[in-house]
Amino acid sequence: MCAASTSTPQKRAFSNTPKSTPPSRRSKRLKTCSVDSTSKTTPKKSPYFEHSSLESESEPESEIVQEESGYEDEDASVASSSPESEVAGGEDEDGYQSEEDEAPKKKRGRKPGQKGKRNGVIVIGKQGQELWRPGVKVDMEAGEAVFIPLPKARSAGKTPYRPDTIHPNTLQFLSDLQKNNDREWLKMHDADYRQSKSDWDSFVESLTEKIIEKDETIPELPPKDLTFRIYRDIRFSPDPTPYKTHFSAAWSRTGRKGPYAGYYVQIQPGGSFVGAGVWHPEAPPLALLRKDVDKNSHKLKEVLMEERLRKEFLGGVGRNEGAAVRKFVAMNGENALKTKPRRDKDYDADNPNIALLRLRNYTVGKKLKDDEVLDKGGLDRIAGLIGILTPFVSYLNSVVMPDEDPSSEEGDEEQDGAENEDDDGSE
């Protein structure tokens, strides 16, 4: 066994002389620096910042420490500089005064012609000048912009908007659109357009109820299925204007579209009218109309000879069948054939109804004055004209899209039942 030795705690003795750092741990940066312990160094002053006089009286630091904390000294110098020195620092240490201090600051005034300026946005332009149009020049500086408020819809004035009348503002909008038929103008007057379109839709809705009373075959449809869009199809048109200058709607058994004959109403300043019939029908319906006119021309002539129709739509011609037919042909003669129809070889050139057989459209119409449209009784006036046209539309639909005869259906059912009984008896 070995004797256990007791160890007493030892204290580390510190010498007053600092130990030198091993050469291997010295930084290469320190090796290149020659440090003189006896010389005093003053911190370098930043050429971009002013230092207070207190820094010169602070304890000197070694050149190595100064290089390691150069940015901190610069930040500290900025923080330690008093506001008074910045205000009074019009001159630097060399006594040089900057040009910015010598020249007084110029106040930026408002240009003549400017209506106002707020947050860098100015309103420029004379009263009535349309700054939104392309090519309009305004006097502005860099960073400024033109603020153009959107126009509001016209005030109704003393005439309120009603669903059974057309407001004067609606015709005024169409008149302005005719003078400014471009997209930029309509975009700036969108409020007027929406107000006028709403006025027209409400009038169409009220007129639909009146038309249904005159013609039971017309269904009750919303205005969106009856009114036409204001946009024009300019793909194959020589007219480049993008918008129609009228509001229009059509009523038939299938709304504004379909093969049926129907009623048509249009409002336009100086160009409003009411009409009915079939416009540009396809080849099969047109062939049916020509065939019926050739064999049963008396049906169409009886409709044209109706007294109210002759008075309102045929120029008030007398009870002369030939005059009524000539008036009807002239009304649809814009795109009529100059000779007999080529596809139908059964029609001779000397056919007594050759003038009716050359037609491509079978329509009648009547122009309305602006006062008639804007009058309080305008709705009843238009509905009354449509009532006069109801026999004409009924005749065309009986030829183009004839209704099924209920008696023929009953006869077919009875015949089918008899055949079934015979079959049962034979078995």
Short mmCIF file of C-alpha atoms in Angstrom, two decimals:
data_model
loop_
_atom_site.label_atom_id
_atom_site.label_comp_id
_atom_site.label_asym_id
_atom_site.label_seq_id
_atom_site.Cartn_x
_atom_site.Cartn_y
_atom_site.Cartn_z
CA MET A 1 0.00 0.00 0.00
CA CYS A 2 1.20 3.44 -0.74
CA ALA A 3 0.74 6.33 1.56
CA ALA A 4 -1.77 8.93 0.43
CA SER A 5 -0.21 12.33 0.16
CA THR A 6 -2.23 15.36 1.04
CA SER A 7 -2.06 18.21 -1.47
CA THR A 8 -2.54 21.77 -0.46
CA PRO A 9 -4.28 24.24 -2.84
CA GLN A 10 -1.88 26.33 -4.86
CA LYS A 11 -2.43 29.92 -5.93
CA ARG A 12 -1.33 31.22 -9.30
CA ALA A 13 1.16 33.97 -8.96
CA PHE A 14 0.70 36.96 -11.30
CA SER A 15 3.72 38.90 -12.29
CA ASN A 16 3.67 42.58 -12.89
CA THR A 17 5.34 42.20 -16.25
CA PRO A 18 2.96 41.32 -19.10
CA LYS A 19 3.69 38.18 -20.98
CA SER A 20 4.38 38.49 -24.63
CA THR A 21 2.09 36.87 -27.15
CA PRO A 22 3.63 33.88 -28.88
CA PRO A 23 4.95 34.70 -32.29
CA SER A 24 2.71 32.09 -33.89
CA ARG A 25 -0.45 33.78 -32.63
CA ARG A 26 0.45 37.23 -33.76
CA SER A 27 -1.65 38.69 -36.54
CA LYS A 28 0.07 39.34 -39.79
CA ARG A 29 -1.45 42.78 -39.63
CA LEU A 30 0.36 43.46 -36.34
CA LYS A 31 3.65 42.22 -37.73
CA THR A 32 3.61 44.86 -40.43
CA CYS A 33 2.85 47.64 -37.93
CA SER A 34 5.71 49.14 -35.98
CA VAL A 35 4.46 50.22 -32.58
CA ASP A 36 6.37 52.69 -30.53
CA SER A 37 5.22 52.47 -26.93
CA THR A 38 6.78 55.82 -26.07
CA SER A 39 5.10 57.84 -28.85
CA LYS A 40 1.60 59.20 -28.60
CA THR A 41 -0.84 59.02 -31.45
CA THR A 42 -3.93 61.10 -32.03
CA PRO A 43 -7.00 59.64 -33.74
CA LYS A 44 -7.43 60.52 -37.36
CA LYS A 45 -10.20 62.90 -38.20
CA SER A 46 -12.70 61.99 -40.83
CA PRO A 47 -12.65 64.42 -43.75
CA TYR A 48 -16.47 64.16 -43.96
CA PHE A 49 -17.48 64.86 -40.37
CA GLU A 50 -16.72 67.54 -37.84
CA HIS A 51 -15.25 66.49 -34.48
CA SER A 52 -15.82 68.27 -31.27
CA SER A 53 -12.94 69.64 -29.24
CA LEU A 54 -13.59 67.05 -26.57
CA GLU A 55 -12.15 64.29 -28.72
CA SER A 56 -8.71 65.90 -28.74
CA GLU A 57 -8.63 65.89 -24.96
CA SER A 58 -9.61 62.22 -24.67
CA GLU A 59 -7.14 59.53 -23.74
CA PRO A 60 -4.85 58.68 -26.66
CA GLU A 61 -5.18 55.33 -28.24
CA SER A 62 -2.72 53.22 -30.08
CA GLU A 63 -2.60 53.21 -33.85
CA ILE A 64 -3.67 49.58 -33.92
CA VAL A 65 -6.85 50.23 -31.97
CA GLN A 66 -7.59 53.21 -34.16
CA GLU A 67 -7.40 51.13 -37.31
CA GLU A 68 -9.59 48.39 -35.88
CA SER A 69 -12.38 50.75 -34.84
CA GLY A 70 -12.16 53.40 -37.50
CA TYR A 71 -15.86 53.29 -38.42
CA GLU A 72 -16.91 53.32 -34.81
CA ASP A 73 -14.88 56.47 -34.22
CA GLU A 74 -16.52 58.15 -37.18
CA ASP A 75 -20.00 57.23 -35.93
CA ALA A 76 -19.11 58.40 -32.46
CA SER A 77 -17.85 61.67 -33.82
CA VAL A 78 -21.17 62.31 -35.50
CA ALA A 79 -23.09 61.42 -32.34
CA SER A 80 -20.85 63.56 -30.14
CA SER A 81 -21.08 66.63 -32.37
CA SER A 82 -23.57 69.09 -30.95
CA PRO A 83 -26.35 70.68 -33.00
CA GLU A 84 -24.83 74.07 -32.32
CA SER A 85 -21.68 73.15 -34.16
CA GLU A 86 -23.71 71.99 -37.17
CA VAL A 87 -25.69 75.20 -37.25
CA ALA A 88 -22.70 77.42 -36.75
CA GLY A 89 -20.54 75.33 -39.02
CA GLY A 90 -20.86 77.58 -42.01
CA GLU A 91 -17.06 77.45 -42.38
CA ASP A 92 -14.75 74.46 -42.12
CA GLU A 93 -11.36 74.30 -40.41
CA ASP A 94 -9.64 75.99 -43.32
CA GLY A 95 -12.10 78.89 -43.24
CA TYR A 96 -13.73 77.94 -46.55
CA GLN A 97 -17.39 78.77 -46.98
CA SER A 98 -19.45 76.56 -49.34
CA GLU A 99 -21.39 77.98 -52.29
CA GLU A 100 -24.61 76.45 -50.96
CA ASP A 101 -24.33 78.65 -47.85
CA GLU A 102 -23.51 81.76 -49.87
CA ALA A 103 -26.47 81.47 -52.29
CA PRO A 104 -29.84 81.87 -50.60
CA LYS A 105 -32.44 79.20 -51.32
CA LYS A 106 -34.95 80.19 -53.96
CA LYS A 107 -38.61 79.72 -53.20
CA ARG A 108 -40.47 77.73 -55.79
CA GLY A 109 -43.52 79.67 -56.89
CA ARG A 110 -46.65 78.56 -58.68
CA LYS A 111 -46.76 78.88 -62.42
CA PRO A 112 -49.37 81.06 -64.00
CA GLY A 113 -52.28 79.04 -65.31
CA GLN A 114 -52.15 76.40 -62.59
CA LYS A 115 -55.37 75.98 -60.69
CA GLY A 116 -53.86 74.26 -57.72
CA LYS A 117 -51.19 71.90 -56.43
CA ARG A 118 -51.50 69.24 -53.76
CA ASN A 119 -49.10 66.39 -52.99
CA GLY A 120 -47.28 66.82 -56.28
CA VAL A 121 -50.50 66.63 -58.34
CA ILE A 122 -51.63 69.73 -60.17
CA VAL A 123 -54.69 70.63 -62.18
CA ILE A 124 -53.90 72.41 -65.41
CA GLY A 125 -56.01 73.59 -68.26
CA LYS A 126 -58.49 76.20 -69.22
CA GLN A 127 -62.16 75.78 -68.64
CA GLY A 128 -63.65 73.46 -71.25
CA GLN A 129 -60.26 72.13 -72.39
CA GLU A 130 -60.36 68.33 -72.83
CA LEU A 131 -57.00 67.32 -71.39
CA TRP A 132 -57.79 63.62 -71.76
CA ARG A 133 -57.62 63.76 -75.55
CA PRO A 134 -54.37 62.48 -77.15
CA GLY A 135 -52.01 65.23 -78.30
CA VAL A 136 -53.13 67.90 -75.81
CA LYS A 137 -50.05 69.75 -74.48
CA VAL A 138 -49.81 71.06 -70.93
CA ASP A 139 -47.08 73.02 -69.17
CA MET A 140 -45.67 70.76 -66.48
CA GLU A 141 -42.36 70.15 -64.77
CA ALA A 142 -40.71 66.85 -63.96
CA GLY A 143 -42.54 64.93 -61.25
CA GLU A 144 -45.85 66.70 -61.81
CA ALA A 145 -49.05 65.13 -63.09
CA VAL A 146 -52.40 66.30 -64.37
CA PHE A 147 -55.45 65.42 -62.32
CA ILE A 148 -58.57 65.17 -64.51
CA PRO A 149 -61.82 64.59 -62.62
CA LEU A 150 -64.33 62.34 -64.35
CA PRO A 151 -67.45 64.21 -65.48
CA LYS A 152 -70.61 63.42 -63.59
CA ALA A 153 -73.90 62.50 -65.20
CA ARG A 154 -76.19 65.32 -66.25
CA SER A 155 -78.69 66.50 -63.75
CA ALA A 156 -82.28 65.48 -64.37
CA GLY A 157 -83.36 69.07 -63.88
CA LYS A 158 -87.06 69.70 -63.54
CA THR A 159 -87.97 66.54 -65.49
CA PRO A 160 -87.68 63.41 -63.33
CA TYR A 161 -86.72 60.03 -64.73
CA ARG A 162 -89.75 57.79 -65.21
CA PRO A 163 -89.99 54.21 -66.53
CA ASP A 164 -92.78 55.05 -69.00
CA THR A 165 -91.06 58.00 -70.72
CA ILE A 166 -87.78 58.80 -72.44
CA HIS A 167 -85.84 61.55 -70.64
CA PRO A 168 -84.44 64.44 -72.73
CA ASN A 169 -80.96 63.69 -71.38
CA THR A 170 -81.04 60.34 -73.20
CA LEU A 171 -81.49 61.94 -76.61
CA GLN A 172 -78.93 64.59 -75.68
CA PHE A 173 -76.37 61.89 -74.89
CA LEU A 174 -76.98 60.23 -78.27
CA SER A 175 -76.58 63.60 -79.97
CA ASP A 176 -73.26 64.18 -78.21
CA LEU A 177 -72.12 60.66 -79.08
CA GLN A 178 -72.81 61.33 -82.74
CA LYS A 179 -70.42 64.31 -82.60
CA ASN A 180 -67.77 62.48 -80.53
CA ASN A 181 -67.94 58.87 -81.69
CA ASP A 182 -64.68 57.59 -80.21
CA ARG A 183 -63.66 55.41 -77.29
CA GLU A 184 -61.86 58.13 -75.32
CA TRP A 185 -64.94 60.35 -75.26
CA LEU A 186 -67.29 57.56 -74.18
CA LYS A 187 -64.86 56.49 -71.47
CA MET A 188 -64.86 60.00 -70.03
CA HIS A 189 -68.69 60.19 -70.27
CA ASP A 190 -69.41 56.74 -68.93
CA ALA A 191 -71.75 58.17 -66.28
CA ASP A 192 -73.99 59.73 -68.96
CA TYR A 193 -73.99 56.50 -70.94
CA ARG A 194 -75.02 54.35 -68.00
CA GLN A 195 -77.74 56.79 -67.01
CA SER A 196 -79.12 56.90 -70.57
CA LYS A 197 -78.90 53.11 -70.96
CA SER A 198 -80.79 52.63 -67.70
CA ASP A 199 -83.47 55.05 -68.88
CA TRP A 200 -83.86 53.12 -72.15
CA ASP A 201 -84.01 49.73 -70.39
CA SER A 202 -86.77 50.91 -68.06
CA PHE A 203 -88.74 52.22 -71.03
CA VAL A 204 -88.32 48.89 -72.88
CA GLU A 205 -89.57 47.03 -69.83
CA SER A 206 -92.69 49.18 -69.70
CA LEU A 207 -93.23 48.84 -73.45
CA THR A 208 -92.98 45.05 -73.25
CA GLU A 209 -96.09 44.93 -71.09
CA LYS A 210 -97.97 46.96 -73.69
CA ILE A 211 -96.79 44.76 -76.58
CA ILE A 212 -97.87 41.58 -74.81
CA GLU A 213 -101.35 43.05 -74.56
CA LYS A 214 -101.37 43.54 -78.35
CA ASP A 215 -99.68 40.27 -79.34
CA GLU A 216 -100.05 37.25 -77.05
CA THR A 217 -97.26 35.35 -78.84
CA ILE A 218 -94.63 37.73 -77.45
CA PRO A 219 -93.07 36.33 -74.25
CA GLU A 220 -92.20 38.41 -71.22
CA LEU A 221 -88.41 38.74 -71.35
CA PRO A 222 -85.97 41.03 -69.50
CA PRO A 223 -84.52 44.05 -71.33
CA LYS A 224 -81.14 42.36 -71.78
CA ASP A 225 -82.81 39.84 -74.14
CA LEU A 226 -84.56 42.58 -76.10
CA THR A 227 -82.13 45.50 -76.43
CA PHE A 228 -79.21 45.67 -78.85
CA ARG A 229 -75.66 46.59 -77.87
CA ILE A 230 -74.30 50.01 -78.67
CA TYR A 231 -71.08 48.61 -80.14
CA ARG A 232 -70.77 48.34 -83.90
CA ASP A 233 -69.17 45.50 -85.84
CA ILE A 234 -66.57 47.34 -87.93
CA ARG A 235 -64.68 44.32 -89.23
CA PHE A 236 -66.15 44.55 -92.74
CA SER A 237 -67.54 48.08 -92.62
CA PRO A 238 -66.00 51.15 -94.30
CA ASP A 239 -67.26 53.23 -91.37
CA PRO A 240 -64.64 53.05 -88.55
CA THR A 241 -66.83 54.63 -85.85
CA PRO A 242 -67.04 52.15 -82.95
CA TYR A 243 -70.52 52.97 -81.58
CA LYS A 244 -74.09 53.18 -82.76
CA THR A 245 -75.73 56.54 -82.26
CA HIS A 246 -79.12 55.10 -81.31
CA PHE A 247 -80.78 52.77 -78.81
CA SER A 248 -82.89 49.95 -80.21
CA ALA A 249 -84.83 46.85 -79.18
CA ALA A 250 -86.77 44.04 -80.88
CA TRP A 251 -89.64 41.80 -79.77
CA SER A 252 -90.41 38.42 -81.30
CA ARG A 253 -91.36 34.95 -80.07
CA THR A 254 -87.69 34.42 -79.18
CA GLY A 255 -86.65 37.92 -78.17
CA ARG A 256 -84.42 40.06 -80.36
CA LYS A 257 -82.96 37.00 -82.12
CA GLY A 258 -84.54 34.13 -83.99
CA PRO A 259 -86.24 33.29 -87.30
CA TYR A 260 -89.60 34.81 -86.39
CA ALA A 261 -90.97 38.12 -87.60
CA GLY A 262 -91.09 40.75 -84.88
CA TYR A 263 -91.38 44.39 -83.87
CA TYR A 264 -88.56 46.93 -83.80
CA VAL A 265 -88.27 50.28 -81.97
CA GLN A 266 -85.37 52.71 -82.25
CA ILE A 267 -84.76 56.11 -80.64
CA GLN A 268 -82.28 58.57 -82.12
CA PRO A 269 -82.22 62.36 -82.39
CA GLY A 270 -83.99 62.95 -85.70
CA GLY A 271 -84.06 59.23 -86.56
CA SER A 272 -86.50 57.43 -84.27
CA PHE A 273 -88.96 54.97 -85.82
CA VAL A 274 -91.18 51.94 -85.24
CA GLY A 275 -91.19 48.97 -87.59
CA ALA A 276 -92.06 45.29 -88.00
CA GLY A 277 -91.41 42.36 -90.32
CA VAL A 278 -88.49 40.09 -91.31
CA TRP A 279 -85.15 41.70 -92.17
CA HIS A 280 -82.62 39.75 -94.28
CA PRO A 281 -84.15 36.30 -93.73
CA GLU A 282 -82.19 33.20 -94.61
CA ALA A 283 -82.75 31.36 -97.86
CA PRO A 284 -85.34 28.79 -96.64
CA PRO A 285 -87.71 31.34 -95.00
CA LEU A 286 -87.32 33.68 -97.97
CA ALA A 287 -88.24 30.89 -100.36
CA LEU A 288 -91.37 30.15 -98.32
CA LEU A 289 -92.42 33.81 -98.45
CA ARG A 290 -91.97 34.00 -102.23
CA LYS A 291 -93.87 30.78 -102.71
CA ASP A 292 -96.82 32.04 -100.66
CA VAL A 293 -96.80 35.43 -102.40
CA ASP A 294 -96.94 33.68 -105.77
CA LYS A 295 -99.83 31.34 -104.86
CA ASN A 296 -101.68 33.33 -102.17
CA SER A 297 -100.81 36.96 -102.84
CA HIS A 298 -104.25 38.06 -101.65
CA LYS A 299 -103.25 37.34 -98.01
CA LEU A 300 -100.45 39.89 -98.00
CA LYS A 301 -102.49 42.40 -99.98
CA GLU A 302 -105.35 42.18 -97.51
CA VAL A 303 -102.97 43.03 -94.69
CA LEU A 304 -101.55 45.98 -96.63
CA MET A 305 -105.02 47.29 -97.41
CA GLU A 306 -105.94 47.62 -93.72
CA GLU A 307 -107.04 51.21 -93.20
CA ARG A 308 -104.92 52.10 -90.17
CA LEU A 309 -101.82 50.51 -91.67
CA ARG A 310 -102.25 52.49 -94.91
CA LYS A 311 -102.70 55.70 -92.93
CA GLU A 312 -99.77 55.33 -90.54
CA PHE A 313 -97.19 53.31 -92.50
CA LEU A 314 -97.98 53.58 -96.23
CA GLY A 315 -98.19 57.32 -96.47
CA GLY A 316 -101.96 57.52 -96.28
CA VAL A 317 -102.63 55.94 -99.68
CA GLY A 318 -106.27 55.44 -100.65
CA ARG A 319 -108.13 52.23 -101.06
CA ASN A 320 -106.11 51.28 -104.10
CA GLU A 321 -104.48 47.88 -103.96
CA GLY A 322 -101.89 48.69 -106.60
CA ALA A 323 -100.84 51.91 -104.84
CA ALA A 324 -100.50 50.11 -101.52
CA VAL A 325 -98.34 47.38 -103.09
CA ARG A 326 -96.13 49.94 -104.86
CA LYS A 327 -95.63 51.81 -101.59
CA PHE A 328 -94.70 48.58 -99.81
CA VAL A 329 -92.26 47.61 -102.58
CA ALA A 330 -90.61 51.04 -102.50
CA MET A 331 -90.18 50.75 -98.76
CA ASN A 332 -88.21 47.48 -99.21
CA GLY A 333 -86.60 48.18 -102.57
CA GLU A 334 -83.17 49.16 -101.26
CA ASN A 335 -81.67 45.69 -101.75
CA ALA A 336 -84.35 44.12 -103.98
CA LEU A 337 -83.45 42.03 -106.99
CA LYS A 338 -83.45 43.72 -110.40
CA THR A 339 -84.64 40.59 -112.15
CA LYS A 340 -86.65 37.54 -111.20
CA PRO A 341 -85.19 35.18 -108.58
CA ARG A 342 -82.76 32.84 -110.32
CA ARG A 343 -83.04 29.97 -107.87
CA ASP A 344 -86.79 29.73 -108.34
CA LYS A 345 -87.33 28.74 -111.97
CA ASP A 346 -91.10 28.64 -111.57
CA TYR A 347 -91.37 32.45 -111.51
CA ASP A 348 -91.69 34.12 -114.86
CA ALA A 349 -90.60 37.65 -115.60
CA ASP A 350 -94.16 38.59 -116.49
CA ASN A 351 -95.56 37.28 -113.20
CA PRO A 352 -98.20 39.73 -111.90
CA ASN A 353 -96.52 39.71 -108.47
CA ILE A 354 -92.96 39.93 -109.77
CA ALA A 355 -92.34 43.18 -107.80
CA LEU A 356 -93.14 41.40 -104.53
CA LEU A 357 -91.12 38.32 -105.53
CA ARG A 358 -87.95 40.39 -106.05
CA LEU A 359 -87.95 41.60 -102.46
CA ARG A 360 -85.43 40.35 -99.93
CA ASN A 361 -87.03 42.08 -96.95
CA TYR A 362 -90.68 42.22 -95.93
CA THR A 363 -90.91 45.12 -93.50
CA VAL A 364 -92.91 48.26 -92.81
CA GLY A 365 -91.90 51.21 -90.65
CA LYS A 366 -92.73 54.75 -89.60
CA LYS A 367 -90.47 57.58 -88.46
CA LEU A 368 -91.17 59.39 -85.21
CA LYS A 369 -90.40 62.96 -84.27
CA ASP A 370 -88.40 63.72 -81.15
CA ASP A 371 -91.44 65.35 -79.58
CA GLU A 372 -93.42 62.14 -80.02
CA VAL A 373 -90.69 60.15 -78.29
CA LEU A 374 -90.22 62.57 -75.39
CA ASP A 375 -93.92 63.25 -74.88
CA LYS A 376 -95.65 61.82 -71.82
CA GLY A 377 -97.88 59.83 -74.14
CA GLY A 378 -94.94 58.45 -76.11
CA LEU A 379 -95.30 54.98 -74.63
CA ASP A 380 -98.97 54.70 -75.63
CA ARG A 381 -98.21 56.17 -79.05
CA ILE A 382 -95.55 53.51 -79.80
CA ALA A 383 -97.69 50.72 -78.35
CA GLY A 384 -100.59 51.81 -80.54
CA LEU A 385 -98.46 51.67 -83.70
CA ILE A 386 -97.28 48.19 -82.77
CA GLY A 387 -100.89 47.13 -82.37
CA ILE A 388 -101.52 48.20 -85.97
CA LEU A 389 -98.61 46.01 -87.12
CA THR A 390 -99.78 42.88 -85.30
CA PRO A 391 -101.77 41.43 -88.29
CA PHE A 392 -98.74 41.95 -90.54
CA VAL A 393 -96.40 40.09 -88.16
CA SER A 394 -98.94 37.29 -87.65
CA TYR A 395 -99.17 36.75 -91.41
CA LEU A 396 -95.38 36.56 -91.84
CA ASN A 397 -95.00 34.09 -88.98
CA SER A 398 -97.76 31.91 -90.40
CA VAL A 399 -95.64 31.53 -93.54
CA VAL A 400 -92.10 31.51 -92.19
CA MET A 401 -92.69 29.49 -89.01
CA PRO A 402 -96.23 28.10 -89.18
CA ASP A 403 -97.80 26.79 -86.01
CA GLU A 404 -98.78 23.13 -85.90
CA ASP A 405 -102.45 22.52 -86.54
CA PRO A 406 -103.95 20.93 -83.43
CA SER A 407 -106.68 19.23 -85.51
CA SER A 408 -104.06 17.46 -87.60
CA GLU A 409 -102.38 16.14 -84.46
CA GLU A 410 -105.69 14.76 -83.18
CA GLY A 411 -106.34 13.12 -86.54
CA ASP A 412 -102.93 11.47 -86.47
CA GLU A 413 -103.54 10.15 -82.96
CA GLU A 414 -106.95 8.71 -83.96
CA GLN A 415 -105.42 7.05 -87.00
CA ASP A 416 -102.65 5.52 -84.90
CA GLY A 417 -105.25 4.23 -82.41
CA ALA A 418 -107.29 2.62 -85.18
CA GLU A 419 -104.23 0.88 -86.54
CA ASN A 420 -103.40 -0.51 -83.10
CA GLU A 421 -106.94 -1.86 -82.71
CA ASP A 422 -106.72 -3.58 -86.07
CA ASP A 423 -103.46 -5.17 -85.06
CA ASP A 424 -104.97 -6.46 -81.80
CA GLY A 425 -107.98 -7.92 -83.65
CA SER A 426 -105.85 -9.74 -86.17
CA GLU A 427 -103.99 -11.53 -83.44
#
